[in-house]
Tab-separated table of C-alpha atoms and ligand atoms in Angstrom:
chain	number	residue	atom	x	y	z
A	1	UNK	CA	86.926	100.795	119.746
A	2	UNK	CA	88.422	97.365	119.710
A	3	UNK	CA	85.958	94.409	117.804
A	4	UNK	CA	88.655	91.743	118.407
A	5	UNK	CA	90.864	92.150	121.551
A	6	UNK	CA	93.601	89.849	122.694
A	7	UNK	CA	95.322	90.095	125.632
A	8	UNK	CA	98.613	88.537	126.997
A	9	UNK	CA	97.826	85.380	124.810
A	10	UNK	CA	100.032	82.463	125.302
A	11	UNK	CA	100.303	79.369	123.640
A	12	UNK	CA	102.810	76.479	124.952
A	13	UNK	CA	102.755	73.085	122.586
A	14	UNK	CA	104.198	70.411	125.563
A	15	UNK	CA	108.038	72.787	126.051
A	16	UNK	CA	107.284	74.788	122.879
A	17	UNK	CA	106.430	78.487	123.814
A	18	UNK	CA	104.989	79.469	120.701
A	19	UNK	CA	102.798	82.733	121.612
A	20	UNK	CA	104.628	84.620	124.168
A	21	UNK	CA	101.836	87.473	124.902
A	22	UNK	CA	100.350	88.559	121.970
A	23	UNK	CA	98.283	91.607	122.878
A	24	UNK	CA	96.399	92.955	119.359
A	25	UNK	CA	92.970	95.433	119.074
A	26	UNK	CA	91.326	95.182	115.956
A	27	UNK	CA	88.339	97.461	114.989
A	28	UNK	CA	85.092	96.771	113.176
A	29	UNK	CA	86.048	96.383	109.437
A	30	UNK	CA	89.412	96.530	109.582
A	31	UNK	CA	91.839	94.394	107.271
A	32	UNK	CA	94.911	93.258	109.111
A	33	UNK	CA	97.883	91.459	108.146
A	34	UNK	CA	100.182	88.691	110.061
A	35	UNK	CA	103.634	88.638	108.445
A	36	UNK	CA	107.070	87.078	110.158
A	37	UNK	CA	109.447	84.678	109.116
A	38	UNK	CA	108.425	80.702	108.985
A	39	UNK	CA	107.653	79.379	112.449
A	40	UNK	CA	107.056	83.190	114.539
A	41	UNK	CA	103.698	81.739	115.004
A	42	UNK	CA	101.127	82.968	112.535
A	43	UNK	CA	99.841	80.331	111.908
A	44	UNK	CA	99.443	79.275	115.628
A	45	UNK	CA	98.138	83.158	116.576
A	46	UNK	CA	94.773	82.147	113.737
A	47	UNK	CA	93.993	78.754	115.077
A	48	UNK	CA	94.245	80.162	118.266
A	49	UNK	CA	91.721	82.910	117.442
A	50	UNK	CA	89.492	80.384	115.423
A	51	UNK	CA	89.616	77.745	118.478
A	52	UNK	CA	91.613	74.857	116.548
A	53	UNK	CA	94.420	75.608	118.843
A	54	UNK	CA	93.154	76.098	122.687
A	55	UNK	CA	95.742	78.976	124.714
A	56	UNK	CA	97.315	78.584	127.585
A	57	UNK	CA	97.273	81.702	129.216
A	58	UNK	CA	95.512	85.539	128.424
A	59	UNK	CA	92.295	86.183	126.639
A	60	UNK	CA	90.568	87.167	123.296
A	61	UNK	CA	87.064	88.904	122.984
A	62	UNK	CA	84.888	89.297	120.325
A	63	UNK	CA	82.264	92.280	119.561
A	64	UNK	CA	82.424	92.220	123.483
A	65	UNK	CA	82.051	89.102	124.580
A	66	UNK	CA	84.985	86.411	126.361
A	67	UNK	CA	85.324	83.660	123.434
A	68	UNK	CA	88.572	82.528	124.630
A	69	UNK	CA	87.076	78.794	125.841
A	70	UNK	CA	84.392	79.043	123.301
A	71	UNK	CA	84.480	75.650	121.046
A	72	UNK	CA	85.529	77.015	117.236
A	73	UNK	CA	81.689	76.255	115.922
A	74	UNK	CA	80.161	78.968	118.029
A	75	UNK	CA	82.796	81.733	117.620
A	76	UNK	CA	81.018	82.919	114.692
A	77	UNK	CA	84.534	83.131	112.811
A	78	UNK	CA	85.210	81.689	109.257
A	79	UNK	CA	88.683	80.517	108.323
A	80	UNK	CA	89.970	79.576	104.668
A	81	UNK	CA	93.430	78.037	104.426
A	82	UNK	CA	96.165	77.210	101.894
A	83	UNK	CA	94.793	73.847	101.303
A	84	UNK	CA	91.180	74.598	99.908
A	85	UNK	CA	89.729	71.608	102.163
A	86	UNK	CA	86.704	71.153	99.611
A	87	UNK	CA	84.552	68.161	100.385
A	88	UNK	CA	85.933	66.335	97.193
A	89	UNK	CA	82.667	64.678	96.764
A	90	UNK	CA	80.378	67.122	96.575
A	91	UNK	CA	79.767	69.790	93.435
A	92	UNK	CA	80.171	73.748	94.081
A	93	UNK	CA	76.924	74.494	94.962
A	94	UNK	CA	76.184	71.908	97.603
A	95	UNK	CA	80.367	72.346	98.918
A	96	UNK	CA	79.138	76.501	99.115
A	97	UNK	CA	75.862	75.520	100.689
A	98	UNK	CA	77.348	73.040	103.239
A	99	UNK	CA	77.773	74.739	106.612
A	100	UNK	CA	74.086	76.771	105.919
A	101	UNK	CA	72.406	73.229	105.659
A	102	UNK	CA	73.763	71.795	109.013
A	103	UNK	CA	73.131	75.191	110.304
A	104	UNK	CA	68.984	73.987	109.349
A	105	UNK	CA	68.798	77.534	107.327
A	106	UNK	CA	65.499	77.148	105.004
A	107	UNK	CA	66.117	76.108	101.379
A	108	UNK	CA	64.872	79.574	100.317
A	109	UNK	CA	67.150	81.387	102.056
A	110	UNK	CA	70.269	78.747	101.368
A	111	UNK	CA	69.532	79.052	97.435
A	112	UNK	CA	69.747	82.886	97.813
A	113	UNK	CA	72.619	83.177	99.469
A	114	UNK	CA	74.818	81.016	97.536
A	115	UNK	CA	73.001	82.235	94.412
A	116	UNK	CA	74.929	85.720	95.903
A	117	UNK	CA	78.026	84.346	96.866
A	118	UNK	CA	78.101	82.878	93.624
A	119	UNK	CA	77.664	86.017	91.533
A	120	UNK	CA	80.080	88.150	93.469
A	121	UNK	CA	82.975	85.131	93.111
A	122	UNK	CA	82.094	84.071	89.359
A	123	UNK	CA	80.914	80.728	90.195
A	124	UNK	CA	77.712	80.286	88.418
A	125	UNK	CA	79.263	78.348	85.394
A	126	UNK	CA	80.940	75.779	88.021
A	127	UNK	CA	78.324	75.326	90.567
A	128	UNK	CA	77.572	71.456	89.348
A	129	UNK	CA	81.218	70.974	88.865
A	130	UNK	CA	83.334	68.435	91.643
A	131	UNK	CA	86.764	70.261	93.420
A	132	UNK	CA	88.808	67.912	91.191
A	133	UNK	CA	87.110	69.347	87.957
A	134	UNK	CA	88.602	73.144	88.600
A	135	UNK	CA	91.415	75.219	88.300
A	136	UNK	CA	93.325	76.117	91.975
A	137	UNK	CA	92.070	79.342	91.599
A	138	UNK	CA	88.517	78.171	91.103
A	139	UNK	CA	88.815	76.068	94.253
A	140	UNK	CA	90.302	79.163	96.527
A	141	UNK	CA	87.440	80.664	94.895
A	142	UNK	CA	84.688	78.217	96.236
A	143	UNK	CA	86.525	77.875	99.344
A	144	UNK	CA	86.020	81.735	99.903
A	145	UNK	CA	83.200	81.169	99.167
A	146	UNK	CA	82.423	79.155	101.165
A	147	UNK	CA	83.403	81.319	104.592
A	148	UNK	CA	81.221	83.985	102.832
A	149	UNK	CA	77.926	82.282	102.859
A	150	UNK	CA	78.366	81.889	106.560
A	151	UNK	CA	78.410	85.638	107.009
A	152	UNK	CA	81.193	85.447	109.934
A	153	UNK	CA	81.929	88.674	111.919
A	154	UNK	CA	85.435	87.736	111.191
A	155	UNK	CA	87.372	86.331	108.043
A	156	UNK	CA	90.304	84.268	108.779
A	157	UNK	CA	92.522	83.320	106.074
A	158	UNK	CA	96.105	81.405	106.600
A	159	UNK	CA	97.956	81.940	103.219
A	160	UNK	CA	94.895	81.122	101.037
A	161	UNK	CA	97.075	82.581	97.866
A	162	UNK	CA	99.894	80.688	98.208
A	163	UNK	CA	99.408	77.375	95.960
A	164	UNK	CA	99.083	79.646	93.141
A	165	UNK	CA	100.954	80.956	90.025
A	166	UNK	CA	102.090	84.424	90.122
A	167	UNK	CA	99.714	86.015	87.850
A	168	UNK	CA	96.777	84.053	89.568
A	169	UNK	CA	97.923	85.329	93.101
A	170	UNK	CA	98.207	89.062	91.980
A	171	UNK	CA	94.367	88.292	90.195
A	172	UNK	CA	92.966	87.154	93.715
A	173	UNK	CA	94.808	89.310	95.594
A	174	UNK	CA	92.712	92.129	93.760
A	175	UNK	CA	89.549	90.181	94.421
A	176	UNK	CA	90.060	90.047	98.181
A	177	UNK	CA	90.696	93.664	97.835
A	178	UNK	CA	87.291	94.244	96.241
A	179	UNK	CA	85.899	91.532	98.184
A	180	UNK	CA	86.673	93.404	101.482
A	181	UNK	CA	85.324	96.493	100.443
A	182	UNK	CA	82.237	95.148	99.141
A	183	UNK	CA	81.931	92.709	102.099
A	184	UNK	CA	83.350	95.538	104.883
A	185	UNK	CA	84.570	92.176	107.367
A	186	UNK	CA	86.475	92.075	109.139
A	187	UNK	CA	89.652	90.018	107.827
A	188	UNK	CA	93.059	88.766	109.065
A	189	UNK	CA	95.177	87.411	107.130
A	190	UNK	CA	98.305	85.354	107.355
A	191	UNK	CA	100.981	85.326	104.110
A	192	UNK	CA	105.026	85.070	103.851
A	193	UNK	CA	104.317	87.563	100.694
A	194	UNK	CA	105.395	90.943	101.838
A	195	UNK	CA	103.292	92.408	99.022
A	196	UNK	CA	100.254	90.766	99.410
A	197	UNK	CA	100.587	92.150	102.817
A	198	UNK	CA	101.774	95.954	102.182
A	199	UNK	CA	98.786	96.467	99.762
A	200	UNK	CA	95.627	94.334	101.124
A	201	UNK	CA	96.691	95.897	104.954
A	202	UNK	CA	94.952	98.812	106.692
A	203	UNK	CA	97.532	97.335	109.334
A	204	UNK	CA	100.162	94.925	109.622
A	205	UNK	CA	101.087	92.810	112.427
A	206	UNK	CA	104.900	91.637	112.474
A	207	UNK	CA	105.668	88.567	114.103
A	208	UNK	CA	109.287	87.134	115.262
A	209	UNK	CA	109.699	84.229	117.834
A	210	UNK	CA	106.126	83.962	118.727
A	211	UNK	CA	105.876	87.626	119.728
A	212	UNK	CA	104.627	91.037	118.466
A	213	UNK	CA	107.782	92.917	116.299
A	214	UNK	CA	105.603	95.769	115.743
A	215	UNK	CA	102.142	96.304	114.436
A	216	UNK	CA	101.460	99.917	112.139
A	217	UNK	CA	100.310	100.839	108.996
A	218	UNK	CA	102.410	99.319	105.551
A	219	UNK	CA	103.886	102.616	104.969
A	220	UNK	CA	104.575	103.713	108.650
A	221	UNK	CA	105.819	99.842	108.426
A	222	UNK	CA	108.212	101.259	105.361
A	223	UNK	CA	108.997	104.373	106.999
A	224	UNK	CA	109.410	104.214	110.863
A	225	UNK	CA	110.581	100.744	111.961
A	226	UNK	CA	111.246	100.297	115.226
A	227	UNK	CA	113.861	97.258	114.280
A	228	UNK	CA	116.453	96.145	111.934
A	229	UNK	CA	114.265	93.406	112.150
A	230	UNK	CA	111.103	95.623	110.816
A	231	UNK	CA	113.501	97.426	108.363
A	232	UNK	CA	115.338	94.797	106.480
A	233	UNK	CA	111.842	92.522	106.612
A	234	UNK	CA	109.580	95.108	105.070
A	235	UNK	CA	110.739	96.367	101.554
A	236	UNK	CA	111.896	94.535	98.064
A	237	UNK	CA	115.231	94.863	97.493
A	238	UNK	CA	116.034	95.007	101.326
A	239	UNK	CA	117.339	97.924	103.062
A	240	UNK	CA	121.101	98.258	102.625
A	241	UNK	CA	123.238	97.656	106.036
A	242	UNK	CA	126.565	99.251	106.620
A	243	UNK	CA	128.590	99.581	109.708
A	244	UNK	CA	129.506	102.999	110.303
A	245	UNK	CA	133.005	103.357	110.896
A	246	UNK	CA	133.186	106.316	113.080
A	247	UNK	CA	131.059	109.431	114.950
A	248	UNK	CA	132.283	112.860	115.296
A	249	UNK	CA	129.584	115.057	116.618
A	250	UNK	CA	130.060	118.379	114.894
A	251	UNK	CA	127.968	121.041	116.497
A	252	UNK	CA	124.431	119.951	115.102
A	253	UNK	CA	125.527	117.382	112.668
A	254	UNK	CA	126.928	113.880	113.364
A	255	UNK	CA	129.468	112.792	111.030
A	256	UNK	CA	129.319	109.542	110.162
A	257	UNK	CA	132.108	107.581	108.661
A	258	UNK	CA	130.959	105.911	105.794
A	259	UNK	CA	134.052	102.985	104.263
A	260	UNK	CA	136.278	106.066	104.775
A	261	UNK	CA	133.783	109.512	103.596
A	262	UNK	CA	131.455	110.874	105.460
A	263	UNK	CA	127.991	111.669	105.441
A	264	UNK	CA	126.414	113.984	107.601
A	265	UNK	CA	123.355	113.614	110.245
A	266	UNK	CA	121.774	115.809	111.605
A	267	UNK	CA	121.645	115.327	116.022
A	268	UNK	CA	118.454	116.687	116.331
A	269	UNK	CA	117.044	113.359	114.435
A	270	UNK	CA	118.422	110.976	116.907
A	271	UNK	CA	116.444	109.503	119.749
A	272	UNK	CA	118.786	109.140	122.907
A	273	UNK	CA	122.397	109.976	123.551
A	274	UNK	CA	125.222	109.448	121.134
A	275	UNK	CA	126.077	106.193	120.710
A	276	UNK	CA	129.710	104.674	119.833
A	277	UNK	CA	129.154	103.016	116.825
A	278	UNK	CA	125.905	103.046	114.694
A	279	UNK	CA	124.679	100.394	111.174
A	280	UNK	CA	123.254	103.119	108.695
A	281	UNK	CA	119.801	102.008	106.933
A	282	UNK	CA	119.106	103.199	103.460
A	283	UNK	CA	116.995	101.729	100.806
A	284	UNK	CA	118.231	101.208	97.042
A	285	UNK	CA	115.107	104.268	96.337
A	286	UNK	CA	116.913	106.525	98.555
A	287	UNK	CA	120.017	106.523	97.172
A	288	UNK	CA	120.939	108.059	93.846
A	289	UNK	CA	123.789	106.814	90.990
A	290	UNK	CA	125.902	110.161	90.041
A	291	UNK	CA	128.799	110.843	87.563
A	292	UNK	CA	131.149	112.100	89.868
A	293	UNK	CA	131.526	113.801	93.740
A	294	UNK	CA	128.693	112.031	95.444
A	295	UNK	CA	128.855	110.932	98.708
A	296	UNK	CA	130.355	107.268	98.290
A	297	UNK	CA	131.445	105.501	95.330
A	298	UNK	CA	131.885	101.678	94.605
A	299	UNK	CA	132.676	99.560	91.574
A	300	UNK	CA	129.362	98.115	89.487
A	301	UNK	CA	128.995	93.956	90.197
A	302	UNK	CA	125.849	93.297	88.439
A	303	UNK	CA	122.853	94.866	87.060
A	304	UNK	CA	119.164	93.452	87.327
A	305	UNK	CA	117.066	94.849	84.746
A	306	UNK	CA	113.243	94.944	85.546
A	307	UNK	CA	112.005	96.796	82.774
A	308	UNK	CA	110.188	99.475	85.113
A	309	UNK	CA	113.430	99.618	86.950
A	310	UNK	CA	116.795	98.772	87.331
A	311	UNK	CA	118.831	97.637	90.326
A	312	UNK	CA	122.757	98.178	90.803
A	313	UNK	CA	124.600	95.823	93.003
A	314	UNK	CA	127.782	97.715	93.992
A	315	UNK	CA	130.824	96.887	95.485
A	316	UNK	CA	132.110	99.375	98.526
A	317	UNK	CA	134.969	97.535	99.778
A	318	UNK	CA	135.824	93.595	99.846
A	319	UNK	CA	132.811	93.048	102.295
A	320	UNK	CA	130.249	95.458	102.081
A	321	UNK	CA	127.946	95.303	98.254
A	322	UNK	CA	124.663	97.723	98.124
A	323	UNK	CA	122.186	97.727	96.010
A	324	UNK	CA	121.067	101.123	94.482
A	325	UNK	CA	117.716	101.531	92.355
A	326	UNK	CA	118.615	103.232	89.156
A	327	UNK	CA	115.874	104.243	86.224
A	328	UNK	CA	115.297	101.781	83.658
A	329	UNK	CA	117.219	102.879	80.862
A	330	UNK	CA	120.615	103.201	82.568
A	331	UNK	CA	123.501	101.887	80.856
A	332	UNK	CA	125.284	100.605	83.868
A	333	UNK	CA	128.120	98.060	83.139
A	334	UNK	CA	129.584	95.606	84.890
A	335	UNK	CA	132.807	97.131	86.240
A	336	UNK	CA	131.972	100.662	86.145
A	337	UNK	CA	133.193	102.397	88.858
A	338	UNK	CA	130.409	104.772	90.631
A	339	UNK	CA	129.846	107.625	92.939
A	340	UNK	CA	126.522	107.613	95.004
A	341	UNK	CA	124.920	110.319	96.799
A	342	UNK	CA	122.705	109.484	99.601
A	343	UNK	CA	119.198	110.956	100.687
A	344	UNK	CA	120.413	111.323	104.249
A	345	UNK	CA	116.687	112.680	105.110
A	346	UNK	CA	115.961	108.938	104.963
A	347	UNK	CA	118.853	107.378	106.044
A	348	UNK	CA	118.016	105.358	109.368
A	349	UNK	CA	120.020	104.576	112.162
A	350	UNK	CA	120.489	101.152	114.261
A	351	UNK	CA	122.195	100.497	117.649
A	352	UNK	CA	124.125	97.849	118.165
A	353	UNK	CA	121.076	96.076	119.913
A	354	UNK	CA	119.383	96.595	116.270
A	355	UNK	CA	116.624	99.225	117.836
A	356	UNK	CA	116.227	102.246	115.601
A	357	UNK	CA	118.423	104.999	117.141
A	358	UNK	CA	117.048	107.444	114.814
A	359	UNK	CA	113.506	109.794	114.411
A	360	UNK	CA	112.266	110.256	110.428
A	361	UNK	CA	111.364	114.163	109.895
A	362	UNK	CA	107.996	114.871	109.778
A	363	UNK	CA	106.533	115.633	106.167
A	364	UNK	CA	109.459	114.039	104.105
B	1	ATP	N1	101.120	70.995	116.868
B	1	ATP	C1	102.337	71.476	117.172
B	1	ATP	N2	103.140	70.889	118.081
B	1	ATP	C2	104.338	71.390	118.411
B	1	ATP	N3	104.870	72.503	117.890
B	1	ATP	C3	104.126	73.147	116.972
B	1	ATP	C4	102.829	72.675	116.565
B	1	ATP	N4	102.343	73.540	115.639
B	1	ATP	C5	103.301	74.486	115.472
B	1	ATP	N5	104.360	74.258	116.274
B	1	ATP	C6	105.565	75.089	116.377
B	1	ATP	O1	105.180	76.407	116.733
B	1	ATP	C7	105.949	77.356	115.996
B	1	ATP	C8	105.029	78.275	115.226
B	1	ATP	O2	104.394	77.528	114.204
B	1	ATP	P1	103.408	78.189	113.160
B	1	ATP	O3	102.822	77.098	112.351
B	1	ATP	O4	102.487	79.071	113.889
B	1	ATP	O5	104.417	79.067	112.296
B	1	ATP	P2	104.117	80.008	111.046
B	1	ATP	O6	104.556	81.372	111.429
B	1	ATP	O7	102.725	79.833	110.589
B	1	ATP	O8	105.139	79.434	109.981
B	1	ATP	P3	104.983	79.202	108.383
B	1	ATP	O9	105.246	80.532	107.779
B	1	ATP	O10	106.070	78.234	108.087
B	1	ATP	O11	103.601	78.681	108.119
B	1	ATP	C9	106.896	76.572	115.106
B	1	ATP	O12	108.146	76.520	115.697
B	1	ATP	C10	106.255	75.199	115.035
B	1	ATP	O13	107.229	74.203	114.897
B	2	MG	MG1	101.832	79.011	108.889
């Protein structure tokens, strides 16, 4: 049952198409994620929910009712953005208690909600404190907070984590984890971080030129793009790309020339008719470094060491490098020639139109 429905939105700034029919159910609860490359429109698709932007065309509902020429104040919608937007003025308390006193709430019932909001965010040693007189952290904090007290049916948040430090970002990021679960709001949720997306999604929403990519879970994300888009956007090293040379359908294998060897696919995993040249998707996890008789081999250019982890940039030919994950102890070195076998269970295919030509087996 869809709590937030848009349909066919467009949004046009003077020539600019920006939204070019967005259509997107959310349910009650649900935690969903906009990602997409600088300027697809996130950004544009939030105001637009939260009425700072006005559409040009197609609708969005709320809990069942048309708020698509509602003004912002009465959509019953809270947004917190990258640039806390504290009233610089005023301390903690009276910046968390804001919106509840213009909304004429009693002063009981104002001190007891931001005496809750306070508790669940750690602000009660701040609360007399000014925005200049905390941490950025603290002041995502307050500004959180501040969406909470107004007990919104929906959160909106436009890369709130972003003016961060790493270790701060991964420390909130688990804190609008919990938050959500305690809170059960719905939330969207705009970032450029992949991660922050893959683990605070139920479902992810991928934008490109001001449309909808595709929209799944992170791991059906991972697993079943639809795109090379989707496939080389999703995932940390990226997927590795290489051209096939050649097809020769065997009878129900495909053969697939690989730089000059050939791996083999099975037919019955391809959607459509056999196409004349394919790019072969795998990721550095599906691929595995072997002493000798694997299914390509390639000359070692660098190592990175993680610590958890290591990753192998390898040289094919002239033009084509892969990187292959490889456990964190291996002593790789520079130079090393290498053979590579390949987990062609998970090896995806692309046309030349960059759709995915190729169906992942069920339970792998
Ligand atoms: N007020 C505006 N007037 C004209 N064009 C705009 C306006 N706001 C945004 N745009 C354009 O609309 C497109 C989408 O912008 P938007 O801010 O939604 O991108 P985004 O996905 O949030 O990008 P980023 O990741 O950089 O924040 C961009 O090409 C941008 O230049
Ligand atoms: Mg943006």
């Amino acid at each position: 049952m869809s709590y937030l429905a848009i349909t066919e939105l467009q949004k046009h700034y003077d020539n600019y198409h920006a939204l070019r029919g967005i259509n997107l159910s959310i349910t009650e609860g649900e935690f969903v994620v906009f990602v997409g490359p600088s300027g697809c429109g996130k950004s544009t698709l939030l105001r637009t929910i939260a009425g700072l932007e006005s559409s040009t065309g197609g609708t969005i509902e709320l809990d069942g009712r048309d708020i698509t020429e509602l003004a912002s104040s009465k959509r019953d919608l809270a947004m917190v953005f990258q640039s806390y937007a504290l009233y610089p003025h005023m301390t903690v308390a009276d910046n968390l208690s804001f919106a509840l006193r213009l909304a004429k709430v009693s002063d009981a019932e104002i001190q007891e909600k931001v005496r809750s909001v306070s508790a669940s965010l750690q602000l009660d040693a701040l609360l007399e404190r000014k925005p200049k007189e905390l941490s950025g952290g603290q002041r995502q904090r307050v500004a959180i907070g501040r969406a909470i007290v107004r007990q919104p049916k929906v959160f909106l948040f436009d890369e709130p984590l972003s003016n961060l430090d790493a270790a701060l970002r991964v420390q909130m990021r688990l804190e609008l984890a919990r938050l959500h679960k305690k809170l059960g709001t719905t939330m969207i949720y705009v970032t450029h971080d992949q991660v922050e997306a893959m683990t605070l999604a139920d479902r992810v929403v991928i934008l490109n030129a001001g449309q909808i990519e595709q929209v799944g879970t992170p791991l059906e994300l991972y697993r079943q793009p639809n795109s090379r888009f989707v496939a080389e956007f999703i995932g940390t090293p990226k997927m590795n790309l290489i051209a096939a040379n050649k097809l020769v359908r065997h009878e129900d294998s495909l053969a697939i020339d690989l730089l000059g060897q050939n791996i083999m696919f099975p037919v019955n995993r391809l959607k459509g008719p056999l196409p004349e040249s394919v790019i072969v998707g795998i990721r550095p996890e599906h691929m595995t470094l072997v002493d000798q008789g694997g299914d390509i081999s390639g000359r070692i250019e660098l190592v990175e060491h993680l610590g958890s982890e290591a990753y192998a940039h390898i040289q094919l030919s002239s033009d084509q490098t892969i990187i292959v994950k490889a456990p964190a102890r291996s002593e790789l070195k520079d130079g090393q020639e290498v053979s590579i076998n390949i987990d062609v269970s998970e090896v995806i295919l692309f046309n030349e139109s960059d759709r995915v030509i190729s169906v992942i087996p069920e339970e792998a």
